[in-house]
C-alpha positions in Angstrom: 113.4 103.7 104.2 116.8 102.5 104.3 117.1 98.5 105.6 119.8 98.0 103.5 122.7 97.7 105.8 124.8 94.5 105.1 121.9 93.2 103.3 122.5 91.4 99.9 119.8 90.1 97.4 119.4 86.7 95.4 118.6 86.3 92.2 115.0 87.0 92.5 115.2 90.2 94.4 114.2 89.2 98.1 116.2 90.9 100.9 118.8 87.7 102.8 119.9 87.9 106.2 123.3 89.4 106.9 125.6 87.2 107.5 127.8 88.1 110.6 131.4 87.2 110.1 133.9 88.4 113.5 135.0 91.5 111.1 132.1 92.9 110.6 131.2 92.9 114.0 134.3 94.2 114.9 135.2 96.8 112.8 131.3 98.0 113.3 131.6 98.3 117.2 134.9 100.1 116.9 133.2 102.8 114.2 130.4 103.2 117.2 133.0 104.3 119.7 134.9 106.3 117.7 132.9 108.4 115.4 129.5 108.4 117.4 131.5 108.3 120.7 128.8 105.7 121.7 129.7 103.2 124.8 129.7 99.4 123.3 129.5 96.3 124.7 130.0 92.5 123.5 127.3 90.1 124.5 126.5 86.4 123.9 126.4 85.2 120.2 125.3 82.1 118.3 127.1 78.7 118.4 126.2 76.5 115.8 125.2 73.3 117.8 124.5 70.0 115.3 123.8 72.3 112.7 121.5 75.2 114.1 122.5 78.0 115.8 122.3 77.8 119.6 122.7 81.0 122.2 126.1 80.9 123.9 124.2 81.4 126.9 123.1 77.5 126.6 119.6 78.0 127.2 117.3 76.4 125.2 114.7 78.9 125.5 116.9 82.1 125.5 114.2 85.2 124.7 117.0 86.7 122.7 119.7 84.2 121.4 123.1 86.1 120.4 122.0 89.5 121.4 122.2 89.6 124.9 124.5 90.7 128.0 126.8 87.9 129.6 127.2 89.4 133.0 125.1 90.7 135.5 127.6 94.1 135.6 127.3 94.1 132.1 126.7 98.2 132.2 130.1 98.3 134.1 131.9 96.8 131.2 131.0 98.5 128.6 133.4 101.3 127.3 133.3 103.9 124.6 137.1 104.0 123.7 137.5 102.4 120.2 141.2 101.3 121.4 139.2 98.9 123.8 136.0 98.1 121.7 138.3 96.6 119.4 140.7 94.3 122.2 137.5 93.5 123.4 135.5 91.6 119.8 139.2 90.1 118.9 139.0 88.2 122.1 134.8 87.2 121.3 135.2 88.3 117.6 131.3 86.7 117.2 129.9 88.6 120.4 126.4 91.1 119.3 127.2 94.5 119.7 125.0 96.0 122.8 124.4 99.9 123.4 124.0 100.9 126.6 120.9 103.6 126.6 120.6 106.6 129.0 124.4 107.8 128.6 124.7 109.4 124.7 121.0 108.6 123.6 117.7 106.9 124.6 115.7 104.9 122.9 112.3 105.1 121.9 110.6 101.3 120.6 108.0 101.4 119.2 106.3 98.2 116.6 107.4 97.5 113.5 104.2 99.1 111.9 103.7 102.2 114.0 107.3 102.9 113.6 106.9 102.7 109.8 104.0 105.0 109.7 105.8 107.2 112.0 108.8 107.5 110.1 106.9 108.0 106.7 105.3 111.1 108.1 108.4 112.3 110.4 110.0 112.7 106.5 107.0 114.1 105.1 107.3 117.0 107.7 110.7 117.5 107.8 111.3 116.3 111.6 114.8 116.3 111.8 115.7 112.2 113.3 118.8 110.6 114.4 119.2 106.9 113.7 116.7 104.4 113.6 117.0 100.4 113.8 114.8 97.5 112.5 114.7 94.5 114.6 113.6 91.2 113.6 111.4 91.0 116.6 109.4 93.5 114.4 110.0 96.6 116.0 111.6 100.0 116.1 113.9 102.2 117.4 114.3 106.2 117.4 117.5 107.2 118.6 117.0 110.5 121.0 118.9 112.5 123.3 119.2 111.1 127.2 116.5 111.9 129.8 113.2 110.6 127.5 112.5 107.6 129.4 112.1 109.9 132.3 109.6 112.3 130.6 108.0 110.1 128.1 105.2 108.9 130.5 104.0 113.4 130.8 104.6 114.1 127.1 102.3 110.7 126.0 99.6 111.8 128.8 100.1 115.8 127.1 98.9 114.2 123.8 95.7 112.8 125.0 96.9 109.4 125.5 97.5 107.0 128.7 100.5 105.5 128.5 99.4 102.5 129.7 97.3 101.9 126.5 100.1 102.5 123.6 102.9 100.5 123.0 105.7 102.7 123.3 108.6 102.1 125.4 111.0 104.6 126.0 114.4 102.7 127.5 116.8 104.8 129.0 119.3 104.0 132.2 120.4 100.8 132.8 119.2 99.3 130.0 120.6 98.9 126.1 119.3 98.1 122.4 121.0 95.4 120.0 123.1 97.2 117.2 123.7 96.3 113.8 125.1 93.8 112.0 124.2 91.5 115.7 121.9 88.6 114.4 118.9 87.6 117.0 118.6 84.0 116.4 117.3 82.6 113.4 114.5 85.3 113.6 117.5 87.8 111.3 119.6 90.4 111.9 119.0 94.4 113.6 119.5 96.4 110.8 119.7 100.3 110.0 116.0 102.3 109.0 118.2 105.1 109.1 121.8 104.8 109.6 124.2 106.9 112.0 125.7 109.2 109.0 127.3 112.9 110.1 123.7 114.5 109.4 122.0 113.2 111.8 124.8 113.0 114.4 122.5 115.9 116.6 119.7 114.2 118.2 116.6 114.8 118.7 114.5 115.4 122.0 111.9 112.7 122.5 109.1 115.8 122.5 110.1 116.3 119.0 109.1 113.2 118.3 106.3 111.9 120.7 103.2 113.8 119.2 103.5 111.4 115.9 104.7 108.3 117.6 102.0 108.2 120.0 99.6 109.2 117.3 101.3 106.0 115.3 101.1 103.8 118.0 97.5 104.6 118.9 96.4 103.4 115.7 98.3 100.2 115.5 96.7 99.2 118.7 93.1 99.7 117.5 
């Protein structure tokens, strides 16, 4: 599985969190809008604050610091024209990079260990996948083609399951995921299971998909 993205090692092999320079971030929501066509959108970020980092947001208890949307019409603001994308992270050059879901792709989030047992046997089988990230919040998600979050509650219940009773969230309109390199907190940085390449620039539908996620997700919860 590849978590490799912006990730260097020391000398003793363990895996370090990315560190997020304004470039990086930059040049990263600009590739989104111009060879995925994806919308971006800049949110908060970190502020070191007597030496630890601190959301911008200035809450103390921010449930996501750095990776976050600033305004309330944040799904307004976001555009998919790299021209822009780029104007927009040299004025906030450490802003997180938000997707907006339901326009290009939903989003299917499952945990961390589901989503690893999923994936495992997705490759086994030969399912064909768009991208997939790794939060630090320990969880995952499958990029899919719009309209999931919509059917996802009928294609769960077709598998035997109530989806009240598996932890898989399908987010679709008016909401977003965090992208790569954006760093949530202390907690690390959203990386890449399987990285936007041209191979995977067809999605798939969520019923490709649901039959082992569910399956994943019912046994994590056991």
């Amino acid at each position: 599985m590849d978590v490799t993205d912006n990730v260097t090692g020391d000398v003793t092999g363990a895996p370090q969190i990315p560190q997020q320079r304004g470039e990086e971030l930059q040049d990263a929501a600009v590739r989104y809008a111009e060879e995925r066509h994806w919308d971006v959108l800049p949110g908060a970020w970190l502020e070191p604050v007597a030496g630890v980092d601190q959301c911008s947001c200035g809450a103390a208890d921010c449930p996501a610091p750095g990776a976050h949307p600033t305004h309330a019409d944040w799904a307004d603001q976001a555009t998919g024209s790299p021209v822009v994308a780029r104007r927009m992270w040299s004025r906030a050059p450490r802003a997180s990079i938000l997707l907006p879901t339901g326009r290009t792709f939903d989003a299917l989030d499952v945990p961390e260990t589901a989503g690893c047992l999923a994936l495992a046997r997705m490759e086994r089988l030969g399912v064909e996948l768009g991208p997939v990230t790794s939060t630090p919040g320990r969880r995952m998600l499958f990029f899919v083609l719009p309209g999931a979050a919509a059917k996802i509650p009928h294609l769960v219940r077709n598998q035997g399951w109530s989806p009240a009773s598996i932890d898989l969230v399908a987010r679709g309109e008016g909401d977003y995921v965090v992208a790569p390199p954006t760093r949530v907190g202390r907690h690390g940085a959203v990386q890449w299971a399987r990285r936007p390449t041209a191979a995977n620039r067809w999605l798939p539908d969520a019923e490709e998909l649901v039959s082992v996620l569910a399956y994943a997700c019912g046994r994590d919860g056991r």
